[in-house]
Amino acid sequence: MSALALSVLLSLISAVAYAAGAIVQERVATTTPDGSCAPFRRGGWWTAVALNGTGAVLHVVALAYGPLSLVQPLGALTIVFALPMAALFVRRRAGATAWRGAIMATAGLAGLLSLIGGAGTATPGDAERTVLALVTFGACAVLLLAARRAHRPVTRSVILAGAAGIAFGVASVFTKMVAEDWDPAAPLAEVPSLLVVAATGLGGLLISQAAYRGAGLAAPLAVVTVVNPVGAAVVGTALFGETFRFGLTGTVLALGSGIVAAGGLVLLTVERTARGEEARAAASPAEVPVPARVPVPATVPAVETITREHGPDGAALAVGPGYPVFTAAAAGPIPRPTARVPVPAPPAEQEPCPAGRAG
C-alpha cells in the first residue's frame, strides 16, 4: 500500500472514530442529569474520550503519510459519517434538511481546506504564543457567557460548539508548534505550550459535551467540525504565513466555500429548531374548551301561601292555611301539579273508656 493510500485510509478511520465519539457524547448528554461532574461518573463518557483520542492520533499519523491538503478535507467527513451511524446504532434518524445542511457544510469545508497552500516559513515567538493563548481563552469565555444568556437550547448549543471548535483549533496550532520546535536538549522550553494544549484540549472536550445537551447530534457536531479547521487555518495564515492557492482566485473560491459551509450550518440549526418547536408543541397540554354560560331567568318564581289544593276534578278544595306553593308572579299562570301527594286524614277522636274496662 502506498503512503498516499495509507493516509486516505487512516483519515477515513479517524473520521469514523470522531463520529462515533460524537454519538456517544450526545447520548451521555441526553441521559445525564444536570451537573458539572456528572459525565465523569459515566462509562460512556470515557468511551467517547477514548474514541476522540483515537481519532486524533490517527489524524496525526495520516498527516505524516499524506499532504495537509488531502487529510484535512477528509476529516470533514465526520458529520457525513455521523448521521447514518446515529440512525443505525441509536435509531436517531435525520431529516432531509439536516442531510442537506451536512452535505453543504462538508463540501464547503472541504473546498476551503483544499485551497490552503503549503506551510509557511514563519515561526511564532513567545510573545505571539502568549497573545494567541490569551485571545483564545478570552473568546471562549465570551462565548460561554453568551451561551448562558441564550434562551433557546439550540442557540445555546451552537454557541458552545463554536467555543469548543475554537479551543480544538488552537490546540492543533500549539501541537504543531511543539512538534516543529521540539528540542530534546531543552524539553522544558515547550512546557508552556504543552500546558496550553492540555487546557484547550480538555476545555474543548468538556464544552463540546455540554453543547450536545438539548440540540441533538447534527448541529453541534457540524459547528465543531467546521470551526475547528477554519480556526486553525486562520491562525496559520496569520502566524505562520500560510496563503491560499491560486492567488486572488483562490481567495475568492475560499470565501465562497466558507459561505457554503455557513449555509449548511444555518440549515442544520433551523432544522433542529423546528424539531424542538414541534416537540414542545406535542408535549404541551391541549386547550380545554370552556362551556358557554347558562343564562339565568330574570324572574324568579315567588312563594305564596294559599289555602287551597286541586282536587281530583280540578276544583279548589280548602285544606287550611300554611301550605306553600310556587306561583309565577311575572311568568304566567301556575302549572297544574303532575303528581298527587296524599294528605293523611286527621286522626279520629277516641271514645272514653267505660269504667271497669281496660283501654
Coordinates of C-alpha atoms in Angstrom, one line a residue:
M1 CA 0.0 0.0 0.0
S2 CA 1.3 3.4 -1.0
A3 CA 1.8 6.2 1.5
L4 CA -1.0 8.2 -0.1
A5 CA -3.5 5.3 0.1
L6 CA -2.5 4.7 3.7
S7 CA -3.0 8.4 4.5
V8 CA -6.5 8.2 3.0
L9 CA -7.4 5.1 4.9
L10 CA -6.2 6.5 8.2
S11 CA -8.1 9.7 7.6
L12 CA -11.4 7.8 6.9
I13 CA -10.9 5.7 10.0
S14 CA -10.2 8.9 12.0
A15 CA -13.4 10.5 10.8
V16 CA -15.4 7.4 11.8
A17 CA -13.8 7.4 15.3
Y18 CA -14.7 11.1 15.7
A19 CA -18.3 10.4 14.5
A20 CA -18.6 7.5 17.0
G21 CA -17.3 9.6 19.8
A22 CA -19.8 12.4 19.0
I23 CA -22.7 9.9 19.0
V24 CA -21.6 8.6 22.4
Q25 CA -21.2 12.1 23.7
E26 CA -24.7 13.1 22.6
R27 CA -26.2 10.0 24.3
V28 CA -24.4 10.8 27.5
A29 CA -25.6 14.4 27.4
T30 CA -29.2 13.4 27.0
T31 CA -29.2 10.7 29.7
T32 CA -27.1 12.5 32.3
P33 CA -28.8 14.9 34.8
D34 CA -27.5 18.4 35.2
G35 CA -24.2 18.6 37.0
S36 CA -20.7 19.6 36.1
C37 CA -19.1 16.4 37.3
A38 CA -21.8 14.0 36.2
P39 CA -20.2 12.9 32.9
F40 CA -17.0 11.8 34.8
R41 CA -19.0 9.1 36.6
R42 CA -20.4 7.7 33.3
G43 CA -18.6 4.9 31.5
G44 CA -20.0 6.1 28.2
W45 CA -18.2 9.5 28.6
W46 CA -14.9 7.8 29.0
T47 CA -15.7 5.7 25.9
A48 CA -16.3 9.0 24.0
V49 CA -12.9 10.3 25.3
A50 CA -11.2 7.2 24.0
L51 CA -12.8 7.4 20.6
N52 CA -11.9 11.1 20.2
G53 CA -8.4 10.4 21.3
T54 CA -8.1 7.5 18.8
G55 CA -9.4 9.8 16.0
A56 CA -6.8 12.5 16.9
V57 CA -3.9 10.0 16.9
L58 CA -5.0 8.6 13.5
H59 CA -5.3 12.1 12.1
V60 CA -1.8 13.0 13.2
V61 CA -0.4 9.7 11.7
A62 CA -2.3 10.4 8.5
L63 CA -0.6 13.8 8.3
A64 CA 2.7 12.0 8.5
Y65 CA 1.9 10.0 5.4
G66 CA -0.1 12.4 3.3
P67 CA -0.3 16.1 2.4
L68 CA -2.3 18.5 4.6
S69 CA -4.5 19.5 1.6
L70 CA -5.8 15.9 1.4
V71 CA -6.0 14.9 5.0
Q72 CA -7.8 17.9 6.3
P73 CA -10.8 17.8 3.8
L74 CA -11.2 14.1 4.6
G75 CA -11.5 14.9 8.2
A76 CA -14.6 17.0 7.3
L77 CA -16.5 13.7 6.5
T78 CA -17.1 13.3 10.2
I79 CA -20.6 14.8 10.0
V80 CA -21.4 12.8 7.0
F81 CA -20.5 9.5 8.7
A82 CA -22.2 10.5 12.0
L83 CA -25.7 10.8 10.6
P84 CA -26.1 7.3 9.1
M85 CA -24.2 5.8 12.1
A86 CA -26.7 7.5 14.5
A87 CA -29.6 6.2 12.5
L88 CA -28.1 2.7 12.5
F89 CA -26.9 2.3 16.1
V90 CA -29.1 4.6 18.2
R91 CA -32.2 4.9 15.9
R92 CA -31.8 8.7 15.6
R93 CA -32.8 9.5 12.0
A94 CA -32.0 12.9 10.5
G95 CA -34.4 14.7 8.2
A96 CA -33.9 15.9 4.7
T97 CA -33.0 19.4 5.8
A98 CA -30.3 18.0 8.1
W99 CA -28.8 16.0 5.3
R100 CA -28.7 19.0 3.0
G101 CA -27.1 21.1 5.7
A102 CA -24.5 18.4 6.5
I103 CA -23.5 17.9 2.8
M104 CA -23.3 21.7 2.3
A105 CA -21.1 22.1 5.4
T106 CA -18.8 19.3 4.4
A107 CA -18.5 20.4 0.8
G108 CA -17.8 24.0 1.8
L109 CA -15.2 23.0 4.4
A110 CA -13.5 20.5 2.0
G111 CA -13.3 23.2 -0.6
L112 CA -11.9 25.7 1.8
L113 CA -9.2 23.4 3.2
S114 CA -8.2 22.2 -0.2
L115 CA -7.3 25.8 -1.2
I116 CA -4.9 26.3 1.7
G117 CA -1.3 26.4 0.4
G118 CA 1.8 24.9 1.8
A119 CA 3.2 25.6 5.3
G120 CA 4.7 29.0 5.9
T121 CA 8.2 29.7 7.0
A122 CA 7.4 32.0 9.9
T123 CA 7.7 30.7 13.5
P124 CA 5.7 32.4 16.2
G125 CA 7.7 33.6 19.2
D126 CA 6.9 33.5 22.8
A127 CA 5.0 36.9 22.8
E128 CA 2.9 35.8 19.9
R129 CA 2.0 32.5 21.5
T130 CA 1.1 34.3 24.7
V131 CA -1.2 36.7 22.8
L132 CA -2.8 33.7 21.0
A133 CA -3.5 31.9 24.2
L134 CA -5.0 34.9 25.9
V135 CA -7.2 35.7 22.9
T136 CA -8.4 32.1 22.7
F137 CA -9.3 32.0 26.4
G138 CA -11.0 35.4 26.2
A139 CA -13.0 34.4 23.1
C140 CA -14.1 31.1 24.8
A141 CA -15.1 33.0 27.9
V142 CA -17.2 35.5 26.0
L143 CA -19.0 32.6 24.1
L144 CA -19.7 30.8 27.4
L145 CA -21.3 33.9 28.8
A146 CA -23.3 34.4 25.7
A147 CA -24.4 30.7 25.9
R148 CA -25.6 31.3 29.5
R149 CA -27.8 34.1 28.3
A150 CA -29.3 32.2 25.4
H151 CA -32.9 31.2 25.8
R152 CA -33.3 28.5 23.1
P153 CA -31.4 25.3 23.7
V154 CA -30.3 25.1 20.0
T155 CA -28.8 28.6 20.1
R156 CA -27.0 27.8 23.3
S157 CA -25.6 24.5 21.9
V158 CA -24.4 26.2 18.7
I159 CA -22.6 28.9 20.7
L160 CA -21.0 26.3 22.9
A161 CA -20.0 24.2 19.9
G162 CA -18.3 27.3 18.4
A163 CA -16.3 27.8 21.5
A164 CA -15.3 24.1 21.5
G165 CA -14.3 24.3 17.9
I166 CA -12.1 27.4 18.6
A167 CA -10.4 25.5 21.5
F168 CA -9.7 22.4 19.4
G169 CA -8.4 24.5 16.5
V170 CA -5.9 26.4 18.8
A171 CA -4.9 23.1 20.4
S172 CA -4.0 21.9 17.0
V173 CA -1.9 25.0 16.3
F174 CA 0.0 24.7 19.5
T175 CA 0.5 21.0 18.9
K176 CA 2.1 21.8 15.5
M177 CA 4.3 24.5 17.1
V178 CA 5.5 22.0 19.8
A179 CA 6.2 19.3 17.1
E180 CA 8.2 21.7 15.0
D181 CA 10.2 23.4 17.8
W182 CA 10.8 20.4 20.0
D183 CA 14.4 20.1 21.1
P184 CA 15.4 17.0 23.1
A185 CA 18.2 19.0 24.7
A186 CA 15.8 21.6 26.2
P187 CA 12.4 19.9 26.7
L188 CA 11.3 22.3 29.4
A189 CA 11.2 25.1 26.8
E190 CA 7.9 23.7 25.4
V191 CA 6.2 23.3 28.8
P192 CA 4.0 26.5 28.4
S193 CA 2.8 25.4 25.0
L194 CA 2.1 21.9 26.3
L195 CA 0.0 23.4 29.1
V196 CA -2.0 25.4 26.6
V197 CA -2.5 22.2 24.6
A198 CA -3.8 20.4 27.6
A199 CA -6.1 23.3 28.7
T200 CA -7.6 23.9 25.3
G201 CA -8.0 20.2 24.5
L202 CA -9.7 19.3 27.8
G203 CA -11.7 22.5 27.8
G204 CA -12.9 21.9 24.2
L205 CA -13.9 18.3 25.2
L206 CA -16.0 19.5 28.2
I207 CA -17.6 22.4 26.3
S208 CA -18.5 20.1 23.4
Q209 CA -20.0 17.7 25.9
A210 CA -22.3 20.5 27.1
A211 CA -23.1 21.5 23.6
Y212 CA -24.9 18.2 22.9
R213 CA -27.5 18.8 25.6
G214 CA -30.8 19.7 24.1
A215 CA -29.7 20.2 20.5
G216 CA -29.3 16.7 19.1
L217 CA -26.2 15.5 17.2
A218 CA -26.1 17.1 13.8
A219 CA -26.0 20.9 14.6
P220 CA -23.3 20.9 17.4
L221 CA -21.1 18.3 15.5
A222 CA -21.2 20.3 12.3
V223 CA -20.3 23.5 14.1
V224 CA -17.3 21.9 15.8
T225 CA -16.3 20.2 12.6
V226 CA -16.3 23.4 10.6
V227 CA -15.0 25.9 13.3
N228 CA -12.0 23.7 14.3
P229 CA -10.1 23.5 11.0
V230 CA -11.2 27.0 9.9
G231 CA -9.9 28.5 13.2
A232 CA -6.7 26.6 12.8
A233 CA -6.4 27.8 9.1
V234 CA -7.0 31.5 10.2
V235 CA -4.3 31.2 12.8
G236 CA -1.9 29.5 10.4
T237 CA -2.5 32.3 7.9
A238 CA -1.9 35.0 10.5
L239 CA 1.1 33.5 12.4
F240 CA 2.8 31.0 10.0
G241 CA 2.5 33.0 6.8
E242 CA 0.3 30.4 5.1
T243 CA -1.7 31.6 2.0
F244 CA -4.4 30.3 -0.3
R245 CA -3.5 28.7 -3.6
F246 CA -4.1 30.4 -7.0
G247 CA -3.7 33.9 -5.6
L248 CA -6.7 36.1 -5.7
T249 CA -8.8 33.5 -7.5
G250 CA -8.1 31.0 -4.7
T251 CA -9.0 33.6 -2.1
V252 CA -12.4 34.2 -3.8
L253 CA -13.0 30.5 -4.0
A254 CA -12.2 30.1 -0.4
L255 CA -14.6 32.8 0.5
G256 CA -17.3 31.1 -1.5
S257 CA -16.6 27.8 0.2
G258 CA -16.9 29.4 3.6
I259 CA -20.3 30.8 2.6
V260 CA -21.5 27.4 1.5
A261 CA -20.3 25.9 4.8
A262 CA -22.0 28.6 6.8
G263 CA -25.2 28.0 4.8
G264 CA -25.0 24.3 5.8
L265 CA -24.7 25.2 9.5
V266 CA -27.7 27.5 9.2
L267 CA -29.8 24.7 7.7
L268 CA -28.8 22.3 10.5
T269 CA -29.7 24.9 13.1
V270 CA -33.0 25.7 11.5
E271 CA -33.9 22.1 11.2
R272 CA -33.1 21.4 14.9
T273 CA -35.0 24.5 16.0
A274 CA -38.1 23.4 14.0
R275 CA -37.9 19.9 15.6
G276 CA -37.6 21.4 19.0
E277 CA -40.7 23.6 18.5
E278 CA -42.7 20.5 17.3
A279 CA -41.6 18.5 20.3
R280 CA -42.6 21.3 22.7
A281 CA -46.0 21.7 20.9
A282 CA -46.7 18.0 21.2
A283 CA -45.7 18.0 24.9
S284 CA -47.9 21.0 25.8
P285 CA -51.4 20.1 27.1
A286 CA -54.3 20.7 24.7
E287 CA -56.6 23.6 25.3
V288 CA -59.9 22.6 27.0
P289 CA -62.9 24.5 25.6
V290 CA -64.8 26.4 28.3
P291 CA -68.6 25.7 28.2
A292 CA -70.9 28.6 27.5
R293 CA -72.5 30.3 30.4
V294 CA -76.0 29.1 31.2
P295 CA -78.5 32.0 31.1
V296 CA -80.3 32.7 34.4
P297 CA -84.0 33.7 34.0
A298 CA -84.7 37.3 35.0
T299 CA -87.8 36.4 37.1
V300 CA -87.7 34.0 40.0
P301 CA -90.9 32.2 41.0
A302 CA -92.3 33.7 44.1
V303 CA -93.6 31.8 47.1
E304 CA -97.2 32.3 48.1
T305 CA -99.1 30.8 50.9
I306 CA -102.6 29.7 49.9
T307 CA -105.4 27.7 51.5
R308 CA -106.5 25.5 48.6
E309 CA -105.5 22.4 46.7
H310 CA -106.6 20.9 43.4
G311 CA -108.9 18.0 43.9
P312 CA -109.5 15.1 41.5
D313 CA -111.9 17.1 39.4
G314 CA -109.8 20.2 39.3
A315 CA -111.9 22.0 41.9
A316 CA -110.3 24.0 44.6
L317 CA -110.5 22.4 48.0
A318 CA -109.9 24.2 51.2
V319 CA -107.2 22.5 53.2
G320 CA -106.4 25.1 55.7
P321 CA -103.7 27.8 55.9
G322 CA -100.0 27.2 55.8
Y323 CA -99.4 25.2 52.6
P324 CA -96.7 26.9 50.5
V325 CA -96.9 26.5 46.7
F326 CA -95.0 28.2 43.9
T327 CA -96.6 30.7 41.7
A328 CA -95.2 32.6 38.8
A329 CA -95.8 36.2 39.7
A330 CA -94.5 37.5 36.4
A331 CA -94.1 34.4 34.3
G332 CA -97.6 33.2 33.7
P333 CA -100.2 31.0 35.5
I334 CA -99.4 28.3 38.0
P335 CA -99.0 24.9 36.3
R336 CA -101.1 22.1 37.5
P337 CA -99.2 19.5 39.6
T338 CA -98.2 16.4 37.7
A339 CA -98.1 14.2 40.8
R340 CA -100.5 13.9 43.7
V341 CA -99.3 13.8 47.2
P342 CA -101.7 12.1 49.5
V343 CA -102.7 14.1 52.6
P344 CA -103.2 11.9 55.6
A345 CA -106.6 12.2 57.3
P346 CA -106.8 13.7 60.7
P347 CA -106.9 11.1 63.5
A348 CA -110.4 10.1 64.7
E349 CA -111.4 11.1 68.2
Q350 CA -111.4 8.2 70.6
E351 CA -114.4 7.5 72.8
P352 CA -113.8 7.5 76.5
C353 CA -113.4 4.0 78.0
P354 CA -116.2 2.8 80.2
A355 CA -115.5 2.4 83.8
G356 CA -114.0 -1.0 84.7
R357 CA -112.9 -1.7 81.1
A358 CA -109.2 -1.8 80.1
G359 CA -108.1 0.5 77.3

